[in-house]
mmCIF file of C-alpha atoms in Angstrom:
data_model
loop_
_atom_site.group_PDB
_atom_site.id
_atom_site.type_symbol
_atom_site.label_atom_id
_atom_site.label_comp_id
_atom_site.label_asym_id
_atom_site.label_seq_id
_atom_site.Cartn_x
_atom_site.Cartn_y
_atom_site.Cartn_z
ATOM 1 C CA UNK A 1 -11.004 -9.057 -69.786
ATOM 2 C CA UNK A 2 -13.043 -11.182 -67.625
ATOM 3 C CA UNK A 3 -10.226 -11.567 -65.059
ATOM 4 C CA UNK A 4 -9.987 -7.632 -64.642
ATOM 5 C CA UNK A 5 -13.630 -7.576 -64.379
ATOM 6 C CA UNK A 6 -13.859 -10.159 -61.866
ATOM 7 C CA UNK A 7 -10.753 -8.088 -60.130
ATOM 8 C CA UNK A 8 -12.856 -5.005 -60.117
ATOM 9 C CA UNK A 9 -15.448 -6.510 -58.761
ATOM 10 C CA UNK A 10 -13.989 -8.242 -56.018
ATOM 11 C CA UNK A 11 -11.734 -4.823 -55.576
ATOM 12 C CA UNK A 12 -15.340 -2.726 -55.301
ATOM 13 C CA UNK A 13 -16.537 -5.658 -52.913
ATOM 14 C CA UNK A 14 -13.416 -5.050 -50.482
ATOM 15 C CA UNK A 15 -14.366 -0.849 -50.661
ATOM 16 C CA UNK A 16 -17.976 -1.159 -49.822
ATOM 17 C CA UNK A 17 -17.443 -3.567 -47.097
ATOM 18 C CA UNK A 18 -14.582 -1.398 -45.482
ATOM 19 C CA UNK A 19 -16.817 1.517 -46.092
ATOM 20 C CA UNK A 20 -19.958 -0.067 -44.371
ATOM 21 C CA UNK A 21 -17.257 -1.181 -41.550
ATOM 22 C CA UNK A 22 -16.255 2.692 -40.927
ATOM 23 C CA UNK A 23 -19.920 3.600 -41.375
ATOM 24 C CA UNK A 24 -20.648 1.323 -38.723
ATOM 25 C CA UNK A 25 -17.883 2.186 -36.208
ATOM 26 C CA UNK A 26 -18.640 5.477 -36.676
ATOM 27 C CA UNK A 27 -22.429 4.952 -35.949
ATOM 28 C CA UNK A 28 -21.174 2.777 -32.908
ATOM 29 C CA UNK A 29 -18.957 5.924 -31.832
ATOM 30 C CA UNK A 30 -21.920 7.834 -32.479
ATOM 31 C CA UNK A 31 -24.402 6.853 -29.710
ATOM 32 C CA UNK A 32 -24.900 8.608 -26.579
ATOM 33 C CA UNK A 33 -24.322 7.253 -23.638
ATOM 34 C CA UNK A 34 -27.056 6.712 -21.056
ATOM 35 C CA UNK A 35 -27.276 7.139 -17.929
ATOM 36 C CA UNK A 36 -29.690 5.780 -15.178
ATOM 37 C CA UNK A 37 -29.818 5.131 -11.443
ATOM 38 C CA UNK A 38 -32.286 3.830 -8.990
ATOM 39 C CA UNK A 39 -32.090 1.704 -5.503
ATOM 40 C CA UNK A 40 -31.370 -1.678 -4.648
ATOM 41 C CA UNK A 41 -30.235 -3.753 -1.657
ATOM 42 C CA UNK A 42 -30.670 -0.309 0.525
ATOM 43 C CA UNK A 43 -28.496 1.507 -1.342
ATOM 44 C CA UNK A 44 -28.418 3.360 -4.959
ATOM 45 C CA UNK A 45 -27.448 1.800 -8.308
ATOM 46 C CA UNK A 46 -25.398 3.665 -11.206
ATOM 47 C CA UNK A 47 -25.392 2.382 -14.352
ATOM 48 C CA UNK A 48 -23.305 4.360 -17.611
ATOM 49 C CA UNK A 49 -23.351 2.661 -21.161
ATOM 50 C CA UNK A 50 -23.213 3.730 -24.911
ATOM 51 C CA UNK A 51 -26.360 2.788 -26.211
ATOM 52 C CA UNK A 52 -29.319 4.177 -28.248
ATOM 53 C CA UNK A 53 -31.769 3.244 -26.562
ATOM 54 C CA UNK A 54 -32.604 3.396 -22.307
ATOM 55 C CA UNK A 55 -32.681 0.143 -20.652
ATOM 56 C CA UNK A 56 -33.079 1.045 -17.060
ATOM 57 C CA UNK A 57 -36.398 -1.629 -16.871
ATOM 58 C CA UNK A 58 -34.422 -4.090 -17.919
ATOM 59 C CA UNK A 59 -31.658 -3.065 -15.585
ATOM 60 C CA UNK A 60 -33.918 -3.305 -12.415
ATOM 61 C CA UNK A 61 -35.753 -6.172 -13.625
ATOM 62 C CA UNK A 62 -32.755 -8.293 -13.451
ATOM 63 C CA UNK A 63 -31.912 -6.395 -9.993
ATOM 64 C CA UNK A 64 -34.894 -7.598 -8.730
ATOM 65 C CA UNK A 65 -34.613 -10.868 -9.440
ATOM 66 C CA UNK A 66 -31.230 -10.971 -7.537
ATOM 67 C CA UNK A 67 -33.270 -8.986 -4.570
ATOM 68 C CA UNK A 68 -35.612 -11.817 -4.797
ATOM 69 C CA UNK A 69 -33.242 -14.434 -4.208
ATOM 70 C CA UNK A 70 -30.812 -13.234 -1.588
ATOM 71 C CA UNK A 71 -31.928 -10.057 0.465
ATOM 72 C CA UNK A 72 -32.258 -10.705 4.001
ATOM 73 C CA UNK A 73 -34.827 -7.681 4.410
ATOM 74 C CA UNK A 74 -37.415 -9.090 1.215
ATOM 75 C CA UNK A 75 -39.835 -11.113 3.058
ATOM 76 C CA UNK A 76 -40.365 -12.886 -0.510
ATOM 77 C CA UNK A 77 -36.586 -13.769 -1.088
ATOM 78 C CA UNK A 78 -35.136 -17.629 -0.730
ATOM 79 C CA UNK A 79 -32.619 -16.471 1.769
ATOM 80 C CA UNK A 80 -35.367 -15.121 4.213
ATOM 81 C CA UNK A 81 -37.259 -18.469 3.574
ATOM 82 C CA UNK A 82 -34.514 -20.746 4.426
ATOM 83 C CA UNK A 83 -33.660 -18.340 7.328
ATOM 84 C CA UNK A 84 -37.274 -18.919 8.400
ATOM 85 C CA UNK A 85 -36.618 -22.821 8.613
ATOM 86 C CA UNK A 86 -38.228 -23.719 5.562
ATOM 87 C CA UNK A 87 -36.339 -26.308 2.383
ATOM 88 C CA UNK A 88 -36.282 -23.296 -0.415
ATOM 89 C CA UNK A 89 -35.469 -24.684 -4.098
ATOM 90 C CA UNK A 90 -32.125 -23.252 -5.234
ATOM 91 C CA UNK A 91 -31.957 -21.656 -8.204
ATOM 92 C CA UNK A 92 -29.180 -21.730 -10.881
ATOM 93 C CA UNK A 93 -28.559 -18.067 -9.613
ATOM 94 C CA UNK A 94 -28.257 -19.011 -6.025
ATOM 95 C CA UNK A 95 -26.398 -21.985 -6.682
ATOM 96 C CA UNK A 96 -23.856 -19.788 -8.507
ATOM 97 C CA UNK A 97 -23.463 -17.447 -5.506
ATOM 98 C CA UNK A 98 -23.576 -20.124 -3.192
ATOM 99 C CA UNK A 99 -20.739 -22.177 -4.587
ATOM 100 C CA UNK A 100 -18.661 -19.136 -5.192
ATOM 101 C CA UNK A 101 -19.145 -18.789 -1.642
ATOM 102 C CA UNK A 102 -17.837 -22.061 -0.731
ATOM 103 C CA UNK A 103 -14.872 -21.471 -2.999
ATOM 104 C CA UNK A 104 -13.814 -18.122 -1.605
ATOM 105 C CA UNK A 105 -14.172 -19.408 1.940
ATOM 106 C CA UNK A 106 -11.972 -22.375 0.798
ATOM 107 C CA UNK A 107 -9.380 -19.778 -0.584
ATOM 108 C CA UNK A 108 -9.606 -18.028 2.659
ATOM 109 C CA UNK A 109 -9.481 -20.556 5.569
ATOM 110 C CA UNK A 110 -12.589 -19.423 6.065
ATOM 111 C CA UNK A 111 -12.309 -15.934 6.671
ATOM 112 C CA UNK A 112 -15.172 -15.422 4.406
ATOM 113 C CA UNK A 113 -18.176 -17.198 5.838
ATOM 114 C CA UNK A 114 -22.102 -16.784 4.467
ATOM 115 C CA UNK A 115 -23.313 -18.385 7.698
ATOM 116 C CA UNK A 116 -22.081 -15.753 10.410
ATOM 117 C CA UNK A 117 -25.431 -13.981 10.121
ATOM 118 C CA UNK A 118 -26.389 -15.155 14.079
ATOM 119 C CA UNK A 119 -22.729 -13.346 14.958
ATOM 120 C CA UNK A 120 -23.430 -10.379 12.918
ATOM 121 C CA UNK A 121 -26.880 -9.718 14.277
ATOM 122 C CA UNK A 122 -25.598 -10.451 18.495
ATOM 123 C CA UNK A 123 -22.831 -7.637 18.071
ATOM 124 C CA UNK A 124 -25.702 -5.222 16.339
ATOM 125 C CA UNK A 125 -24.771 -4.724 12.786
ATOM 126 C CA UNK A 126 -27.295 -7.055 11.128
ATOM 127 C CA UNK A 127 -31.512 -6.898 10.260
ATOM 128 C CA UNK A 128 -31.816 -8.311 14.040
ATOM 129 C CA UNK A 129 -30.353 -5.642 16.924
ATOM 130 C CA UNK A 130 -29.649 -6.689 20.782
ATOM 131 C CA UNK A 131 -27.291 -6.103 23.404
ATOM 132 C CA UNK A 132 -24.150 -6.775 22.770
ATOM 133 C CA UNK A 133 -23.123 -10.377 23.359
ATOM 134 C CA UNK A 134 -20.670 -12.164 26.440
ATOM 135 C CA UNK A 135 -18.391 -14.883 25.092
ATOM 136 C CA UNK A 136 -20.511 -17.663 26.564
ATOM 137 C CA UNK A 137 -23.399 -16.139 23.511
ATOM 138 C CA UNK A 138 -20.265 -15.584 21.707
ATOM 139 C CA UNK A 139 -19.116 -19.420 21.718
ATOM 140 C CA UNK A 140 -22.453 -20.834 21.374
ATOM 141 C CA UNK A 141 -22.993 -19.106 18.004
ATOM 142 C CA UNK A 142 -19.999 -20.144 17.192
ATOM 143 C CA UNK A 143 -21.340 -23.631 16.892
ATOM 144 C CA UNK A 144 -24.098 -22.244 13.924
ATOM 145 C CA UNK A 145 -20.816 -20.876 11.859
ATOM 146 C CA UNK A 146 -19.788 -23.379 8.982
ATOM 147 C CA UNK A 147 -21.169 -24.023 5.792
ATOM 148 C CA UNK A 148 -21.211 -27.460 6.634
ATOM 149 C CA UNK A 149 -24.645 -26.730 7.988
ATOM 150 C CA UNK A 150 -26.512 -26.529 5.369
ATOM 151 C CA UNK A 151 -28.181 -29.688 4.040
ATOM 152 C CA UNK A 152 -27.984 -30.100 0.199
ATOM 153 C CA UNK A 153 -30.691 -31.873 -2.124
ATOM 154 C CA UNK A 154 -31.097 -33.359 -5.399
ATOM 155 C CA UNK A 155 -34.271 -34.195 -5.988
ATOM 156 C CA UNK A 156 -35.701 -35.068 -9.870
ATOM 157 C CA UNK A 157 -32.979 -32.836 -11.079
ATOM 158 C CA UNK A 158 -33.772 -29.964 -8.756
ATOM 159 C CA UNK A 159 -31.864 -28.878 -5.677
ATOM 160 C CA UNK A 160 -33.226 -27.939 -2.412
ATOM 161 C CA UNK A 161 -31.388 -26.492 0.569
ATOM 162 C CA UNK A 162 -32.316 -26.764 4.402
ATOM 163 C CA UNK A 163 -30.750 -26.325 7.938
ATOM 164 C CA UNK A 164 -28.978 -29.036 9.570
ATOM 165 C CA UNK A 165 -29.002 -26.527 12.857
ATOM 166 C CA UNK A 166 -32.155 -24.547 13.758
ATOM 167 C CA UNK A 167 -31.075 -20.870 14.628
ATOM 168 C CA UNK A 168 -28.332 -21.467 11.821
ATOM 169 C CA UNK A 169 -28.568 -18.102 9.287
ATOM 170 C CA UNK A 170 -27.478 -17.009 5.912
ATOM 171 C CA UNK A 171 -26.260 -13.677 5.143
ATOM 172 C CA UNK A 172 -25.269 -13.344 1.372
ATOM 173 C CA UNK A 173 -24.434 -8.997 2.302
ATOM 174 C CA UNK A 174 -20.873 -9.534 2.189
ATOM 175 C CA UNK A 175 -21.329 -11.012 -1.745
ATOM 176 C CA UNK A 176 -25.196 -9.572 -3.013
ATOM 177 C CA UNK A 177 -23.708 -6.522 -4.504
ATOM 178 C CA UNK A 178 -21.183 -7.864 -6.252
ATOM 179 C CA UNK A 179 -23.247 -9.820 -7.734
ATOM 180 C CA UNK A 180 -26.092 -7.379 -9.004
ATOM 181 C CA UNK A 181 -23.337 -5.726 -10.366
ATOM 182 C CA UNK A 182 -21.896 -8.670 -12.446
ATOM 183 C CA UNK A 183 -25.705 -9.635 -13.285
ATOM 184 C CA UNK A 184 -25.908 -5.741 -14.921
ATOM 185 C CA UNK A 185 -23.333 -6.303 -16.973
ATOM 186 C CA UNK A 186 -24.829 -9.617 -18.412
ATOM 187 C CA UNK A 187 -27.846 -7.147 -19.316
ATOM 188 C CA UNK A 188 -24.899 -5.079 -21.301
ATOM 189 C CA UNK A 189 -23.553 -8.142 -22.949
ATOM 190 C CA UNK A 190 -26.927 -9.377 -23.860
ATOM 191 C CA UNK A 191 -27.536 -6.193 -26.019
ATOM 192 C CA UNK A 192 -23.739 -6.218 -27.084
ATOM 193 C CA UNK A 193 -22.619 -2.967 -25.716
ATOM 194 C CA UNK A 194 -19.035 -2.553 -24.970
ATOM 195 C CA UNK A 195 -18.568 0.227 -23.262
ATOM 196 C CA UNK A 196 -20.554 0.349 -19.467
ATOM 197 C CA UNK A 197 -19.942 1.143 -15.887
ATOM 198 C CA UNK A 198 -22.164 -0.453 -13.378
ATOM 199 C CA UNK A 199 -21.787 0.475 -9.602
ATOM 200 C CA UNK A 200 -24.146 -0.671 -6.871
ATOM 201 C CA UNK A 201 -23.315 0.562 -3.796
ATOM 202 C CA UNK A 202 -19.077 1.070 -4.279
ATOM 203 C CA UNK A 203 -18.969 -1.756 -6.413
ATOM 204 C CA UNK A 204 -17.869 -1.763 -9.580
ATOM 205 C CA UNK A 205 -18.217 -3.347 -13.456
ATOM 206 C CA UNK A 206 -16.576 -1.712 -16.077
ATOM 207 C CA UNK A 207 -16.180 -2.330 -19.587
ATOM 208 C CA UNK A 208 -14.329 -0.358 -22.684
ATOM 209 C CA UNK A 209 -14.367 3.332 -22.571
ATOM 210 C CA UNK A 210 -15.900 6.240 -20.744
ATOM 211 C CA UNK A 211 -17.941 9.180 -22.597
ATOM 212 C CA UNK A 212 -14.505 10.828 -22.559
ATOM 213 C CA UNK A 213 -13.051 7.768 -24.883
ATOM 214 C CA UNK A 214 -10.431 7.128 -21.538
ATOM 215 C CA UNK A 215 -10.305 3.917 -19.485
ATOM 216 C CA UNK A 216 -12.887 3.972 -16.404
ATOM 217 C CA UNK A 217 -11.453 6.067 -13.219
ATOM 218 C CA UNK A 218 -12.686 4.791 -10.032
ATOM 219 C CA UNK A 219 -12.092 6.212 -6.839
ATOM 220 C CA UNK A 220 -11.096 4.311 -3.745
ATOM 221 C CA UNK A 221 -12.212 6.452 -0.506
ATOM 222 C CA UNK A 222 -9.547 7.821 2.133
ATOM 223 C CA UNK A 223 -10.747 6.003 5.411
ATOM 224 C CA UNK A 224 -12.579 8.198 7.781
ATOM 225 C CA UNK A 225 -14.358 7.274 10.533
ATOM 226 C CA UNK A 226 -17.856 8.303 8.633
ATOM 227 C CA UNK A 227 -20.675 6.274 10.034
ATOM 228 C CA UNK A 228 -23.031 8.816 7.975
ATOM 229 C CA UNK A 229 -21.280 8.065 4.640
ATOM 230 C CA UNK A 230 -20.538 12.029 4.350
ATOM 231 C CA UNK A 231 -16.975 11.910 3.573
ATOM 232 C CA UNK A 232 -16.060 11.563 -0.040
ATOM 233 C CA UNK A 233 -11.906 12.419 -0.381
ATOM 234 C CA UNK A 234 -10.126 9.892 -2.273
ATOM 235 C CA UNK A 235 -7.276 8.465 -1.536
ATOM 236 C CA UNK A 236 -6.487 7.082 -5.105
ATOM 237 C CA UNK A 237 -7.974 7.160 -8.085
ATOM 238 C CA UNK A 238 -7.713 4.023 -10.185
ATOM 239 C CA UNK A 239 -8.024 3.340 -13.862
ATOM 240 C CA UNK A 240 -10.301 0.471 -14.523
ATOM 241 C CA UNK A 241 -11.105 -1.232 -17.653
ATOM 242 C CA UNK A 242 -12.576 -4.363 -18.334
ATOM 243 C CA UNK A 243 -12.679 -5.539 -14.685
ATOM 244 C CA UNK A 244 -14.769 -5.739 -11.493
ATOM 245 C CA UNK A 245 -13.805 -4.151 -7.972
ATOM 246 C CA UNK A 246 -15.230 -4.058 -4.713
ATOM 247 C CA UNK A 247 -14.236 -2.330 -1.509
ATOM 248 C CA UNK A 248 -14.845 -3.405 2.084
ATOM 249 C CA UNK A 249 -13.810 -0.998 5.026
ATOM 250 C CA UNK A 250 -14.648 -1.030 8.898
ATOM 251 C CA UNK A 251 -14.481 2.924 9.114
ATOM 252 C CA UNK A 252 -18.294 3.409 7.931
ATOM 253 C CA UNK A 253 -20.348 0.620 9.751
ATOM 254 C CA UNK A 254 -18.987 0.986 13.358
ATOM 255 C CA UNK A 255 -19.611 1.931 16.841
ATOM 256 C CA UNK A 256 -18.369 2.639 20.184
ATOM 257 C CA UNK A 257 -18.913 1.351 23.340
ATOM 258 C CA UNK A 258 -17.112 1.939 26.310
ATOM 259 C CA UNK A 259 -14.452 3.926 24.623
ATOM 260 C CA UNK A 260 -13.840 0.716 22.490
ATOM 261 C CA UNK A 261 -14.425 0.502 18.641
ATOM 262 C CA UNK A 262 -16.583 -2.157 16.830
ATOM 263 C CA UNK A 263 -17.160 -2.777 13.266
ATOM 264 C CA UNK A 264 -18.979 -4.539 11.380
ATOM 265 C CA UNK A 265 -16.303 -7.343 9.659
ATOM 266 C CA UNK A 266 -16.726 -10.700 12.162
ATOM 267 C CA UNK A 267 -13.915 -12.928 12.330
ATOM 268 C CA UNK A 268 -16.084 -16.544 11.748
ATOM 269 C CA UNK A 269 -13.204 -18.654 13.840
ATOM 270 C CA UNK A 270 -13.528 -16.335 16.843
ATOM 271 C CA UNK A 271 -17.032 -14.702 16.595
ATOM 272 C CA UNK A 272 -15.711 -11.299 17.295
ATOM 273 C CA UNK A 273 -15.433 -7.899 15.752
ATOM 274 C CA UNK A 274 -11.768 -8.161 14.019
ATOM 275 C CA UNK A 275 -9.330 -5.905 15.706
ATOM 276 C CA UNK A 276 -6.473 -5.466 13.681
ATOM 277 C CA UNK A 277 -4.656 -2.134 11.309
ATOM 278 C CA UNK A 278 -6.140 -2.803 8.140
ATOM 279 C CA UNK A 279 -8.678 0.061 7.315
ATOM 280 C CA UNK A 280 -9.660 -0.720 3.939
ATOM 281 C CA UNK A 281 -9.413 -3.397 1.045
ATOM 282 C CA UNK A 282 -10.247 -2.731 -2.200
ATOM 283 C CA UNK A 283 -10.006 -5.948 -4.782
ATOM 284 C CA UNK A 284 -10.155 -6.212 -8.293
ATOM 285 C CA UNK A 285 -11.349 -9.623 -10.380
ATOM 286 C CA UNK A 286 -12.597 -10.830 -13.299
ATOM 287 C CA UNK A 287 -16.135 -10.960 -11.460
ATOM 288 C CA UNK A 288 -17.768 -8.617 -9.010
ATOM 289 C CA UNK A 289 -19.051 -11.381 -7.222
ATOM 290 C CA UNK A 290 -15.967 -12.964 -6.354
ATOM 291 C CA UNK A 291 -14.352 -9.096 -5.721
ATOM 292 C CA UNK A 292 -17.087 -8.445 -2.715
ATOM 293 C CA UNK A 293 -16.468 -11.831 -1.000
ATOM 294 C CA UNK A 294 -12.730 -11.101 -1.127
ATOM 295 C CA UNK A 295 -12.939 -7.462 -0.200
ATOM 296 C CA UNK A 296 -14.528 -8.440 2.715
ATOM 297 C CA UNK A 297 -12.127 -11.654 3.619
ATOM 298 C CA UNK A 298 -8.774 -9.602 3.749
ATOM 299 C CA UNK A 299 -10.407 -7.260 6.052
ATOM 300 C CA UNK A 300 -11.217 -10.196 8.382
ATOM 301 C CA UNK A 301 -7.275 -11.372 7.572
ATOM 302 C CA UNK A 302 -5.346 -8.030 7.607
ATOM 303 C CA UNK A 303 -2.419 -7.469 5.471
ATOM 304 C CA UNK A 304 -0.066 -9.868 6.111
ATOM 305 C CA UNK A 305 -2.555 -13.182 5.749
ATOM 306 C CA UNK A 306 -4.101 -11.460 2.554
ATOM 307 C CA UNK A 307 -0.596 -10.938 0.992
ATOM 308 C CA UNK A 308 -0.341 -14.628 1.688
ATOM 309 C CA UNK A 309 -3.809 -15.008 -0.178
ATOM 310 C CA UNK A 310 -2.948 -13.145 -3.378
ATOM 311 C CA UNK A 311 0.115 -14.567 -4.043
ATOM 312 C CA UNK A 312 -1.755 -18.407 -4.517
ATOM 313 C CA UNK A 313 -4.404 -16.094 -6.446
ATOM 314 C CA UNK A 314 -2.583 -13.967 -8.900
ATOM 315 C CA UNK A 315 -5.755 -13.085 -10.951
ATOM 316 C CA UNK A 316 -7.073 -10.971 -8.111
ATOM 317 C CA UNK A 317 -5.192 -7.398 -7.134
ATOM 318 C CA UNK A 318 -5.929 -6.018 -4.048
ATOM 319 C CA UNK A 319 -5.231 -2.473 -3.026
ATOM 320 C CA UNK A 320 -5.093 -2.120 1.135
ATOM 321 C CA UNK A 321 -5.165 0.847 3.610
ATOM 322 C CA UNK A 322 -4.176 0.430 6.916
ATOM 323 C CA UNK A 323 -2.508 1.737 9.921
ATOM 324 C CA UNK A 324 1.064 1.563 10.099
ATOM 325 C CA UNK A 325 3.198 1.125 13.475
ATOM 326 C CA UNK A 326 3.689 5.110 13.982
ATOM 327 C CA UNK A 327 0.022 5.085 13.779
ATOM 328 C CA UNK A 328 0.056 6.961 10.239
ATOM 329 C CA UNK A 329 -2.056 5.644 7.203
ATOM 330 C CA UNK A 330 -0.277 3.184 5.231
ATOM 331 C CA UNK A 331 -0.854 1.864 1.684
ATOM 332 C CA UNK A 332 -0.099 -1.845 0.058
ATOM 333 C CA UNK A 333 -1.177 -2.800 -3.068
ATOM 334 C CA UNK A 334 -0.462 -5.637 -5.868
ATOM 335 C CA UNK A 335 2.483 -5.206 -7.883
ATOM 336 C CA UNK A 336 0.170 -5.754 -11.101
ATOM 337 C CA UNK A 337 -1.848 -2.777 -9.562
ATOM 338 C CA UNK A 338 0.835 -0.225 -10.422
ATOM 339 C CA UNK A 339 -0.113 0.554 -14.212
ATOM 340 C CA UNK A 340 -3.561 1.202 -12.916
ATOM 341 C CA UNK A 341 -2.463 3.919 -10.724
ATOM 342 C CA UNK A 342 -3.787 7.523 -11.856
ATOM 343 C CA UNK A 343 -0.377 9.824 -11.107
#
């Protein structure tokens, strides 16, 4: 008799606790998502999750505190004090960044470069505009390109960073976004919520499902010339779970001059605008942060170089617009990539 009692007991154990589990699922299912937006960096934020409560102060509190650190346009932030000539004590956060920006750069041949700032500002697409430089500028920048050039510290367990050349810049543009978006979705793990979209500026963290209980869709944008950011037809749509992806393109920050086009992607080796068919790359990783940097690498590669890239990396995908030889729009993308696809 005791047996069957202690049966029944542990029987009416197993029920409640399944119950409570459904109860809880179902609770989980339940909660609205919210939805908030704001801007950042110069450009708006967009953040979706499934949560009961808003956290949008939280959201830009932790925005902030990336502004702090690396915008080139906050008086306040480390970047704009070591810009300014001063040793700035590096953070865990900027360390992070930094490194990853070392690594990618590695991965890259240096394609991806933190230090062209001085290159980026002489051909007019950075905080600082003037005329548009002759090679001899050109080649004497050159000489401030290389993160080499920055002078590393340890110091009582601290680090400090300085300049080892004096008009030698740091531009973390090509990276920031990324990582407020990955440093959103830390906000969403720290309150355990599993289903999110961040997007700061066209890039992208997403996690679990949508309101409409379907993987994240995510648009990548046709490439128009579209300096004013007006045109918004896709050119795929892609469906994103779990992952992080970043676009780069030359068809938005551009200009002309003497019937000649210029955008805004500087090859570091030769300190000029890149000139080559590849409209658009649009990466995905495991972290936004390391998305960005690449997004913008392979457009200072092209296709063929960035190919060569993703096949030593095959946890990044990569999908790639550019301009085939009959002058048409062309598309590449990962094999992996496929599945993602929205038909």
């Amino acid at each position: 008799m005791k047996g069957k009692k202690k049966t029944y007991a542990q029987v009416a154990f197993l029920l409640a606790l399944i119950v409570g589990t459904v109860l809880i699922v179902k609770q989980q299912r339940d909660m609205p998502y919210q939805k908030d937006e704001g801007f950042i960096f110069g450009t708006v934020y967009h953040v979706t999750y499934q949560y009961n409560k808003d956290l949008n102060n939280e959201i830009l509190a932790e925005l902030n505190k990336v502004d702090g650190e690396f915008s080139m346009f906050n008086k306040k932030s480390t970047v704009a004090a070591f810009n300014n000539g001063k040793k700035v004590e590096a953070s865990d956060m900027f360390m992070n960044v930094l490194t990853l920006s070392q690594d990618v750069s590695k991965n890259t041949n240096g394609a991806f470069d933190i230090t062209v700032a001085p290159l980026v500002n002489a051909w007019g697409f950075g905080f600082k505009h003037q005329k548009m430089p002759d090679q001899q500028q050109v080649d004497s920048l050159r000489k401030l390109v290389g993160m080499q050039n920055i002078n590393v510290e340890k110091l009582s367990g601290k680090t400090y960073l300085s300049k080892k050349l004096k008009n030698m810049m740091l531009d973390f543009s090509a990276v920031a976004k990324g990582f407020g978006s990955d440093a959103v979705a830390t906000v969403m793990r720290r309150h355990d919520i599993k289903n999110y979209m961040v997007e700061i500026g066209g890039e992208v963290v997403t996690s679990g499902l949508s309101e409409k209980r379907l993987p994240w869709k995510i648009g990548v944008t046709q490439p128009t010339d579209d300096s004013l950011n007006t045109n918004q037809q896709l050119q795929t749509v892609l469906n994103i779970t779990d992952k992080a992806m970043a676009t780069s393109g030359n068809y938005r920050n551009f200009y002309y001059k003497n019937g000649k086009k210029y955008a805004h992607e500087i090859d570091p080796k030769t300190g000029r605008p890149v000139q080559h068919s590849l409209l658009s790359s649009t990466v995905l990783a495991n972290r936004c942060a390391e998305a960005d940097a690449y997004a913008t690498a392979f457009m200072v590669l092209g296709v063929e170089k960035s190919e060569a890239v993703l096949k030593r990396h095959p946890e990044l995908m990569a999908y790639f617009i550019y301009v085939g030889k009959d002058g048409k729009n062309k598309v590449w993308y990962s094999s992996a990539l496929q599945k993602k696809i929205e038909k």
